[in-house]
Amino acid sequence: MSRITFNVAARCDKAGRSQNQDNFWICPNLEKIDELTSIGNDTDIELSSKGALMVVADGMGGMKSGEKASEFVVEGIKKQFSHIPENILNDDEAI
């Protein structure tokens, strides 16, 4: 099977605010969801045979604790996907 490689980049803009409220996370391999992958400018990731998970969580438009809200979203998705049963990971149609 040939591999698929993505060239990805992520950049968060503060949009004139004092702090960034956005968060993102990329997991190039669903079998290793607990591994944190830092993505900067112009990074190649190889898609595993099990697929990838890419999350973008926008802040709350400058509202108080928007950075925490987007952080909770990313952490919640990571937690939810970290419990994918092995039988699903081994079934291409289920994925």
PDB file of N, CA, C and O in Angstrom, residues 23-87:
ATOM      1  N   ASN A  23      -6.533  26.876  19.635  1.00  0.00           N
ATOM      2  CA  ASN A  23      -5.725  25.683  19.848  1.00  0.00           C
ATOM      3  C   ASN A  23      -5.898  24.742  18.667  1.00  0.00           C
ATOM      4  O   ASN A  23      -6.929  24.759  17.992  1.00  0.00           O
ATOM      5  N   PHE A  24      -4.897  23.910  18.435  1.00  0.00           N
ATOM      6  CA  PHE A  24      -4.979  22.891  17.404  1.00  0.00           C
ATOM      7  C   PHE A  24      -4.174  21.684  17.862  1.00  0.00           C
ATOM      8  O   PHE A  24      -3.331  21.774  18.751  1.00  0.00           O
ATOM      9  N   TRP A  25      -4.467  20.557  17.239  1.00  0.00           N
ATOM     10  CA  TRP A  25      -3.743  19.326  17.561  1.00  0.00           C
ATOM     11  C   TRP A  25      -3.860  18.388  16.378  1.00  0.00           C
ATOM     12  O   TRP A  25      -4.914  18.299  15.745  1.00  0.00           O
ATOM     13  N   ILE A  26      -2.779  17.701  16.063  1.00  0.00           N
ATOM     14  CA  ILE A  26      -2.777  16.755  14.961  1.00  0.00           C
ATOM     15  C   ILE A  26      -2.238  15.417  15.458  1.00  0.00           C
ATOM     16  O   ILE A  26      -1.174  15.366  16.064  1.00  0.00           O
ATOM     17  N   CYS A  27      -2.992  14.368  15.191  1.00  0.00           N
ATOM     18  CA  CYS A  27      -2.564  13.008  15.498  1.00  0.00           C
ATOM     19  C   CYS A  27      -2.483  12.261  14.170  1.00  0.00           C
ATOM     20  O   CYS A  27      -3.516  11.898  13.603  1.00  0.00           O
ATOM     21  N   PRO A  28      -1.277  12.039  13.642  1.00  0.00           N
ATOM     22  CA  PRO A  28      -1.161  11.379  12.346  1.00  0.00           C
ATOM     23  C   PRO A  28      -1.410   9.874  12.377  1.00  0.00           C
ATOM     24  O   PRO A  28      -1.491   9.257  11.329  1.00  0.00           O
ATOM     25  N   ASN A  29      -1.570   9.299  13.568  1.00  0.00           N
ATOM     26  CA  ASN A  29      -1.766   7.857  13.664  1.00  0.00           C
ATOM     27  C   ASN A  29      -2.741   7.561  14.801  1.00  0.00           C
ATOM     28  O   ASN A  29      -2.408   7.748  15.973  1.00  0.00           O
ATOM     29  N   LEU A  30      -3.941   7.091  14.461  1.00  0.00           N
ATOM     30  CA  LEU A  30      -4.963   6.832  15.480  1.00  0.00           C
ATOM     31  C   LEU A  30      -4.566   5.736  16.464  1.00  0.00           C
ATOM     32  O   LEU A  30      -5.148   5.623  17.528  1.00  0.00           O
ATOM     33  N   GLU A  31      -3.576   4.919  16.104  1.00  0.00           N
ATOM     34  CA  GLU A  31      -3.106   3.889  17.035  1.00  0.00           C
ATOM     35  C   GLU A  31      -2.208   4.490  18.121  1.00  0.00           C
ATOM     36  O   GLU A  31      -1.936   3.851  19.130  1.00  0.00           O
ATOM     37  N   LYS A  32      -1.731   5.706  17.924  1.00  0.00           N
ATOM     38  CA  LYS A  32      -0.830   6.355  18.880  1.00  0.00           C
ATOM     39  C   LYS A  32      -1.394   7.721  19.250  1.00  0.00           C
ATOM     40  O   LYS A  32      -0.720   8.735  19.168  1.00  0.00           O
ATOM     41  N   ILE A  33      -2.640   7.745  19.679  1.00  0.00           N
ATOM     42  CA  ILE A  33      -3.337   9.007  19.914  1.00  0.00           C
ATOM     43  C   ILE A  33      -2.773   9.789  21.091  1.00  0.00           C
ATOM     44  O   ILE A  33      -2.908  11.000  21.162  1.00  0.00           O
ATOM     45  N   ASP A  34      -2.103   9.108  22.014  1.00  0.00           N
ATOM     46  CA  ASP A  34      -1.567   9.799  23.184  1.00  0.00           C
ATOM     47  C   ASP A  34      -0.279  10.565  22.896  1.00  0.00           C
ATOM     48  O   ASP A  34       0.166  11.352  23.720  1.00  0.00           O
ATOM     49  N   GLU A  35       0.315  10.335  21.724  1.00  0.00           N
ATOM     50  CA  GLU A  35       1.544  11.047  21.386  1.00  0.00           C
ATOM     51  C   GLU A  35       1.208  12.442  20.872  1.00  0.00           C
ATOM     52  O   GLU A  35       0.430  12.602  19.945  1.00  0.00           O
ATOM     53  N   LEU A  36       1.785  13.433  21.494  1.00  0.00           N
ATOM     54  CA  LEU A  36       1.572  14.814  21.078  1.00  0.00           C
ATOM     55  C   LEU A  36       2.421  15.099  19.853  1.00  0.00           C
ATOM     56  O   LEU A  36       3.608  14.796  19.820  1.00  0.00           O
ATOM     57  N   THR A  37       1.809  15.657  18.843  1.00  0.00           N
ATOM     58  CA  THR A  37       2.533  16.013  17.636  1.00  0.00           C
ATOM     59  C   THR A  37       2.528  17.526  17.496  1.00  0.00           C
ATOM     60  O   THR A  37       1.472  18.137  17.373  1.00  0.00           O
ATOM     61  N   SER A  38       3.700  18.121  17.553  1.00  0.00           N
ATOM     62  CA  SER A  38       3.803  19.560  17.361  1.00  0.00           C
ATOM     63  C   SER A  38       3.960  19.848  15.885  1.00  0.00           C
ATOM     64  O   SER A  38       4.823  19.283  15.227  1.00  0.00           O
ATOM     65  N   ILE A  39       3.122  20.711  15.391  1.00  0.00           N
ATOM     66  CA  ILE A  39       3.160  21.059  13.983  1.00  0.00           C
ATOM     67  C   ILE A  39       3.493  22.540  13.867  1.00  0.00           C
ATOM     68  O   ILE A  39       2.858  23.387  14.482  1.00  0.00           O
ATOM     69  N   GLY A  40       4.480  22.836  13.080  1.00  0.00           N
ATOM     70  CA  GLY A  40       4.830  24.220  12.818  1.00  0.00           C
ATOM     71  C   GLY A  40       4.653  24.508  11.352  1.00  0.00           C
ATOM     72  O   GLY A  40       3.789  23.937  10.695  1.00  0.00           O
ATOM     73  N   ASN A  41       5.465  25.359  10.820  1.00  0.00           N
ATOM     74  CA  ASN A  41       5.377  25.688   9.409  1.00  0.00           C
ATOM     75  C   ASN A  41       5.990  24.599   8.559  1.00  0.00           C
ATOM     76  O   ASN A  41       7.072  24.115   8.853  1.00  0.00           O
ATOM     77  N   ASP A  42       5.267  24.210   7.521  1.00  0.00           N
ATOM     78  CA  ASP A  42       5.802  23.339   6.484  1.00  0.00           C
ATOM     79  C   ASP A  42       6.313  22.003   7.035  1.00  0.00           C
ATOM     80  O   ASP A  42       7.468  21.648   6.881  1.00  0.00           O
ATOM     81  N   THR A  43       5.429  21.263   7.698  1.00  0.00           N
ATOM     82  CA  THR A  43       5.775  19.971   8.276  1.00  0.00           C
ATOM     83  C   THR A  43       5.079  18.867   7.489  1.00  0.00           C
ATOM     84  O   THR A  43       3.893  18.958   7.192  1.00  0.00           O
ATOM     85  N   ASP A  44       5.817  17.829   7.144  1.00  0.00           N
ATOM     86  CA  ASP A  44       5.227  16.680   6.468  1.00  0.00           C
ATOM     87  C   ASP A  44       4.840  15.635   7.506  1.00  0.00           C
ATOM     88  O   ASP A  44       5.625  15.328   8.395  1.00  0.00           O
ATOM     89  N   ILE A  45       3.622  15.110   7.395  1.00  0.00           N
ATOM     90  CA  ILE A  45       3.205  13.991   8.238  1.00  0.00           C
ATOM     91  C   ILE A  45       2.741  12.873   7.319  1.00  0.00           C
ATOM     92  O   ILE A  45       2.116  13.117   6.297  1.00  0.00           O
ATOM     93  N   GLU A  46       3.070  11.672   7.693  1.00  0.00           N
ATOM     94  CA  GLU A  46       2.658  10.512   6.912  1.00  0.00           C
ATOM     95  C   GLU A  46       1.390   9.944   7.528  1.00  0.00           C
ATOM     96  O   GLU A  46       1.340   9.640   8.717  1.00  0.00           O
ATOM     97  N   LEU A  47       0.373   9.828   6.722  1.00  0.00           N
ATOM     98  CA  LEU A  47      -0.897   9.280   7.170  1.00  0.00           C
ATOM     99  C   LEU A  47      -0.739   7.792   7.425  1.00  0.00           C
ATOM    100  O   LEU A  47      -0.253   7.061   6.564  1.00  0.00           O
ATOM    101  N   SER A  48      -1.123   7.352   8.611  1.00  0.00           N
ATOM    102  CA  SER A  48      -1.022   5.924   8.918  1.00  0.00           C
ATOM    103  C   SER A  48      -2.143   5.169   8.219  1.00  0.00           C
ATOM    104  O   SER A  48      -3.097   5.765   7.722  1.00  0.00           O
ATOM    105  N   SER A  49      -2.058   3.877   8.223  1.00  0.00           N
ATOM    106  CA  SER A  49      -3.108   3.064   7.601  1.00  0.00           C
ATOM    107  C   SER A  49      -4.424   3.180   8.366  1.00  0.00           C
ATOM    108  O   SER A  49      -5.478   2.829   7.853  1.00  0.00           O
ATOM    109  N   LYS A  50      -4.368   3.675   9.591  1.00  0.00           N
ATOM    110  CA  LYS A  50      -5.569   3.839  10.420  1.00  0.00           C
ATOM    111  C   LYS A  50      -6.161   5.234  10.327  1.00  0.00           C
ATOM    112  O   LYS A  50      -7.173   5.530  10.935  1.00  0.00           O
ATOM    113  N   GLY A  51      -5.509   6.131   9.602  1.00  0.00           N
ATOM    114  CA  GLY A  51      -6.028   7.487   9.450  1.00  0.00           C
ATOM    115  C   GLY A  51      -5.410   8.459  10.424  1.00  0.00           C
ATOM    116  O   GLY A  51      -4.565   8.101  11.244  1.00  0.00           O
ATOM    117  N   ALA A  52      -5.826   9.708  10.309  1.00  0.00           N
ATOM    118  CA  ALA A  52      -5.297  10.788  11.141  1.00  0.00           C
ATOM    119  C   ALA A  52      -6.464  11.561  11.744  1.00  0.00           C
ATOM    120  O   ALA A  52      -7.602  11.458  11.284  1.00  0.00           O
ATOM    121  N   LEU A  53      -6.158  12.309  12.766  1.00  0.00           N
ATOM    122  CA  LEU A  53      -7.148  13.170  13.397  1.00  0.00           C
ATOM    123  C   LEU A  53      -6.553  14.564  13.481  1.00  0.00           C
ATOM    124  O   LEU A  53      -5.450  14.745  14.010  1.00  0.00           O
ATOM    125  N   MET A  54      -7.252  15.543  12.923  1.00  0.00           N
ATOM    126  CA  MET A  54      -6.790  16.933  12.946  1.00  0.00           C
ATOM    127  C   MET A  54      -7.880  17.776  13.583  1.00  0.00           C
ATOM    128  O   MET A  54      -9.033  17.745  13.146  1.00  0.00           O
ATOM    129  N   VAL A  55      -7.511  18.510  14.628  1.00  0.00           N
ATOM    130  CA  VAL A  55      -8.478  19.280  15.406  1.00  0.00           C
ATOM    131  C   VAL A  55      -8.083  20.747  15.396  1.00  0.00           C
ATOM    132  O   VAL A  55      -6.926  21.082  15.655  1.00  0.00           O
ATOM    133  N   VAL A  56      -9.055  21.605  15.120  1.00  0.00           N
ATOM    134  CA  VAL A  56      -8.870  23.053  15.228  1.00  0.00           C
ATOM    135  C   VAL A  56      -9.972  23.549  16.151  1.00  0.00           C
ATOM    136  O   VAL A  56     -11.149  23.295  15.921  1.00  0.00           O
ATOM    137  N   ALA A  57      -9.583  24.241  17.214  1.00  0.00           N
ATOM    138  CA  ALA A  57     -10.553  24.780  18.167  1.00  0.00           C
ATOM    139  C   ALA A  57     -10.364  26.289  18.249  1.00  0.00           C
ATOM    140  O   ALA A  57      -9.345  26.771  18.744  1.00  0.00           O
ATOM    141  N   ASP A  58     -11.336  27.011  17.738  1.00  0.00           N
ATOM    142  CA  ASP A  58     -11.283  28.463  17.731  1.00  0.00           C
ATOM    143  C   ASP A  58     -11.634  28.972  19.129  1.00  0.00           C
ATOM    144  O   ASP A  58     -12.389  28.339  19.864  1.00  0.00           O
ATOM    145  N   GLY A  59     -11.078  30.114  19.479  1.00  0.00           N
ATOM    146  CA  GLY A  59     -11.380  30.725  20.774  1.00  0.00           C
ATOM    147  C   GLY A  59     -12.806  31.257  20.803  1.00  0.00           C
ATOM    148  O   GLY A  59     -13.656  30.848  20.026  1.00  0.00           O
ATOM    149  N   MET A  60     -13.060  32.199  21.685  1.00  0.00           N
ATOM    150  CA  MET A  60     -14.425  32.702  21.855  1.00  0.00           C
ATOM    151  C   MET A  60     -14.513  34.201  21.563  1.00  0.00           C
ATOM    152  O   MET A  60     -15.176  34.947  22.273  1.00  0.00           O
ATOM    153  N   GLY A  61     -13.812  34.663  20.557  1.00  0.00           N
ATOM    154  CA  GLY A  61     -13.946  36.056  20.135  1.00  0.00           C
ATOM    155  C   GLY A  61     -13.561  37.077  21.185  1.00  0.00           C
ATOM    156  O   GLY A  61     -14.166  38.144  21.260  1.00  0.00           O
ATOM    157  N   GLY A  62     -12.586  36.756  22.007  1.00  0.00           N
ATOM    158  CA  GLY A  62     -12.125  37.700  23.015  1.00  0.00           C
ATOM    159  C   GLY A  62     -12.842  37.598  24.343  1.00  0.00           C
ATOM    160  O   GLY A  62     -12.527  38.327  25.283  1.00  0.00           O
ATOM    161  N   MET A  63     -13.823  36.717  24.441  1.00  0.00           N
ATOM    162  CA  MET A  63     -14.530  36.569  25.723  1.00  0.00           C
ATOM    163  C   MET A  63     -13.584  35.968  26.758  1.00  0.00           C
ATOM    164  O   MET A  63     -12.613  35.305  26.426  1.00  0.00           O
ATOM    165  N   LYS A  64     -13.880  36.191  28.007  1.00  0.00           N
ATOM    166  CA  LYS A  64     -13.044  35.714  29.106  1.00  0.00           C
ATOM    167  C   LYS A  64     -12.828  34.207  29.024  1.00  0.00           C
ATOM    168  O   LYS A  64     -13.767  33.450  28.816  1.00  0.00           O
ATOM    169  N   SER A  65     -11.582  33.776  29.175  1.00  0.00           N
ATOM    170  CA  SER A  65     -11.173  32.363  29.212  1.00  0.00           C
ATOM    171  C   SER A  65     -11.426  31.613  27.906  1.00  0.00           C
ATOM    172  O   SER A  65     -11.590  30.402  27.907  1.00  0.00           O
ATOM    173  N   GLY A  66     -11.418  32.310  26.800  1.00  0.00           N
ATOM    174  CA  GLY A  66     -11.579  31.657  25.504  1.00  0.00           C
ATOM    175  C   GLY A  66     -10.484  30.652  25.226  1.00  0.00           C
ATOM    176  O   GLY A  66     -10.710  29.613  24.599  1.00  0.00           O
ATOM    177  N   GLU A  67      -9.268  30.938  25.723  1.00  0.00           N
ATOM    178  CA  GLU A  67      -8.163  29.992  25.523  1.00  0.00           C
ATOM    179  C   GLU A  67      -8.407  28.697  26.274  1.00  0.00           C
ATOM    180  O   GLU A  67      -8.037  27.612  25.821  1.00  0.00           O
ATOM    181  N   LYS A  68      -9.062  28.778  27.431  1.00  0.00           N
ATOM    182  CA  LYS A  68      -9.386  27.566  28.198  1.00  0.00           C
ATOM    183  C   LYS A  68     -10.481  26.769  27.498  1.00  0.00           C
ATOM    184  O   LYS A  68     -10.431  25.545  27.456  1.00  0.00           O
ATOM    185  N   ALA A  69     -11.452  27.463  26.930  1.00  0.00           N
ATOM    186  CA  ALA A  69     -12.540  26.772  26.223  1.00  0.00           C
ATOM    187  C   ALA A  69     -11.988  25.965  25.054  1.00  0.00           C
ATOM    188  O   ALA A  69     -12.334  24.793  24.886  1.00  0.00           O
ATOM    189  N   SER A  70     -11.111  26.574  24.256  1.00  0.00           N
ATOM    190  CA  SER A  70     -10.570  25.842  23.107  1.00  0.00           C
ATOM    191  C   SER A  70      -9.637  24.720  23.565  1.00  0.00           C
ATOM    192  O   SER A  70      -9.575  23.663  22.944  1.00  0.00           O
ATOM    193  N   GLU A  71      -8.946  24.926  24.662  1.00  0.00           N
ATOM    194  CA  GLU A  71      -8.081  23.870  25.224  1.00  0.00           C
ATOM    195  C   GLU A  71      -8.923  22.681  25.691  1.00  0.00           C
ATOM    196  O   GLU A  71      -8.570  21.529  25.456  1.00  0.00           O
ATOM    197  N   PHE A  72     -10.061  22.958  26.352  1.00  0.00           N
ATOM    198  CA  PHE A  72     -10.942  21.883  26.815  1.00  0.00           C
ATOM    199  C   PHE A  72     -11.497  21.074  25.644  1.00  0.00           C
ATOM    200  O   PHE A  72     -11.649  19.856  25.735  1.00  0.00           O
ATOM    201  N   VAL A  73     -11.799  21.747  24.533  1.00  0.00           N
ATOM    202  CA  VAL A  73     -12.300  21.049  23.353  1.00  0.00           C
ATOM    203  C   VAL A  73     -11.251  20.069  22.832  1.00  0.00           C
ATOM    204  O   VAL A  73     -11.545  18.895  22.589  1.00  0.00           O
ATOM    205  N   VAL A  74     -10.021  20.541  22.676  1.00  0.00           N
ATOM    206  CA  VAL A  74      -8.945  19.678  22.184  1.00  0.00           C
ATOM    207  C   VAL A  74      -8.735  18.503  23.132  1.00  0.00           C
ATOM    208  O   VAL A  74      -8.654  17.344  22.705  1.00  0.00           O
ATOM    209  N   GLU A  75      -8.657  18.767  24.421  1.00  0.00           N
ATOM    210  CA  GLU A  75      -8.445  17.693  25.397  1.00  0.00           C
ATOM    211  C   GLU A  75      -9.611  16.705  25.408  1.00  0.00           C
ATOM    212  O   GLU A  75      -9.397  15.497  25.538  1.00  0.00           O
ATOM    213  N   GLY A  76     -10.833  17.192  25.260  1.00  0.00           N
ATOM    214  CA  GLY A  76     -12.000  16.311  25.234  1.00  0.00           C
ATOM    215  C   GLY A  76     -11.992  15.395  24.024  1.00  0.00           C
ATOM    216  O   GLY A  76     -12.312  14.203  24.127  1.00  0.00           O
ATOM    217  N   ILE A  77     -11.607  15.935  22.877  1.00  0.00           N
ATOM    218  CA  ILE A  77     -11.528  15.110  21.669  1.00  0.00           C
ATOM    219  C   ILE A  77     -10.424  14.072  21.801  1.00  0.00           C
ATOM    220  O   ILE A  77     -10.605  12.903  21.450  1.00  0.00           O
ATOM    221  N   LYS A  78      -9.266  14.487  22.336  1.00  0.00           N
ATOM    222  CA  LYS A  78      -8.182  13.532  22.545  1.00  0.00           C
ATOM    223  C   LYS A  78      -8.627  12.404  23.466  1.00  0.00           C
ATOM    224  O   LYS A  78      -8.374  11.223  23.199  1.00  0.00           O
ATOM    225  N   LYS A  79      -9.320  12.750  24.536  1.00  0.00           N
ATOM    226  CA  LYS A  79      -9.779  11.746  25.496  1.00  0.00           C
ATOM    227  C   LYS A  79     -10.793  10.800  24.841  1.00  0.00           C
ATOM    228  O   LYS A  79     -10.712   9.581  25.011  1.00  0.00           O
ATOM    229  N   GLN A  80     -11.730  11.347  24.088  1.00  0.00           N
ATOM    230  CA  GLN A  80     -12.755  10.527  23.440  1.00  0.00           C
ATOM    231  C   GLN A  80     -12.131   9.550  22.444  1.00  0.00           C
ATOM    232  O   GLN A  80     -12.490   8.376  22.406  1.00  0.00           O
ATOM    233  N   PHE A  81     -11.187  10.026  21.644  1.00  0.00           N
ATOM    234  CA  PHE A  81     -10.592   9.177  20.621  1.00  0.00           C
ATOM    235  C   PHE A  81      -9.515   8.250  21.178  1.00  0.00           C
ATOM    236  O   PHE A  81      -9.113   7.311  20.500  1.00  0.00           O
ATOM    237  N   SER A  82      -9.052   8.475  22.392  1.00  0.00           N
ATOM    238  CA  SER A  82      -8.030   7.591  22.962  1.00  0.00           C
ATOM    239  C   SER A  82      -8.606   6.244  23.377  1.00  0.00           C
ATOM    240  O   SER A  82      -7.864   5.328  23.693  1.00  0.00           O
ATOM    241  N   HIS A  83      -9.910   6.120  23.347  1.00  0.00           N
ATOM    242  CA  HIS A  83     -10.567   4.878  23.757  1.00  0.00           C
ATOM    243  C   HIS A  83     -11.200   4.143  22.575  1.00  0.00           C
ATOM    244  O   HIS A  83     -12.213   3.477  22.729  1.00  0.00           O
ATOM    245  N   ILE A  84     -10.601   4.270  21.391  1.00  0.00           N
ATOM    246  CA  ILE A  84     -11.119   3.546  20.232  1.00  0.00           C
ATOM    247  C   ILE A  84     -10.828   2.063  20.447  1.00  0.00           C
ATOM    248  O   ILE A  84      -9.672   1.676  20.619  1.00  0.00           O
ATOM    249  N   PRO A  85     -11.858   1.230  20.464  1.00  0.00           N
ATOM    250  CA  PRO A  85     -11.630  -0.202  20.673  1.00  0.00           C
ATOM    251  C   PRO A  85     -10.750  -0.814  19.585  1.00  0.00           C
ATOM    252  O   PRO A  85     -10.811  -0.406  18.426  1.00  0.00           O
ATOM    253  N   GLU A  86      -9.965  -1.775  19.980  1.00  0.00           N
ATOM    254  CA  GLU A  86      -9.033  -2.436  19.062  1.00  0.00           C
ATOM    255  C   GLU A  86      -9.751  -3.051  17.870  1.00  0.00           C
ATOM    256  O   GLU A  86      -9.249  -3.018  16.743  1.00  0.00           O
ATOM    257  N   ASN A  87     -10.950  -3.595  18.102  1.00  0.00           N
ATOM    258  CA  ASN A  87     -11.677  -4.213  16.988  1.00  0.00           C
ATOM    259  C   ASN A  87     -12.071  -3.179  15.926  1.00  0.00           C
ATOM    260  O   ASN A  87     -12.157  -3.497  14.747  1.00  0.00           O
TER     261      ASN A  87
END
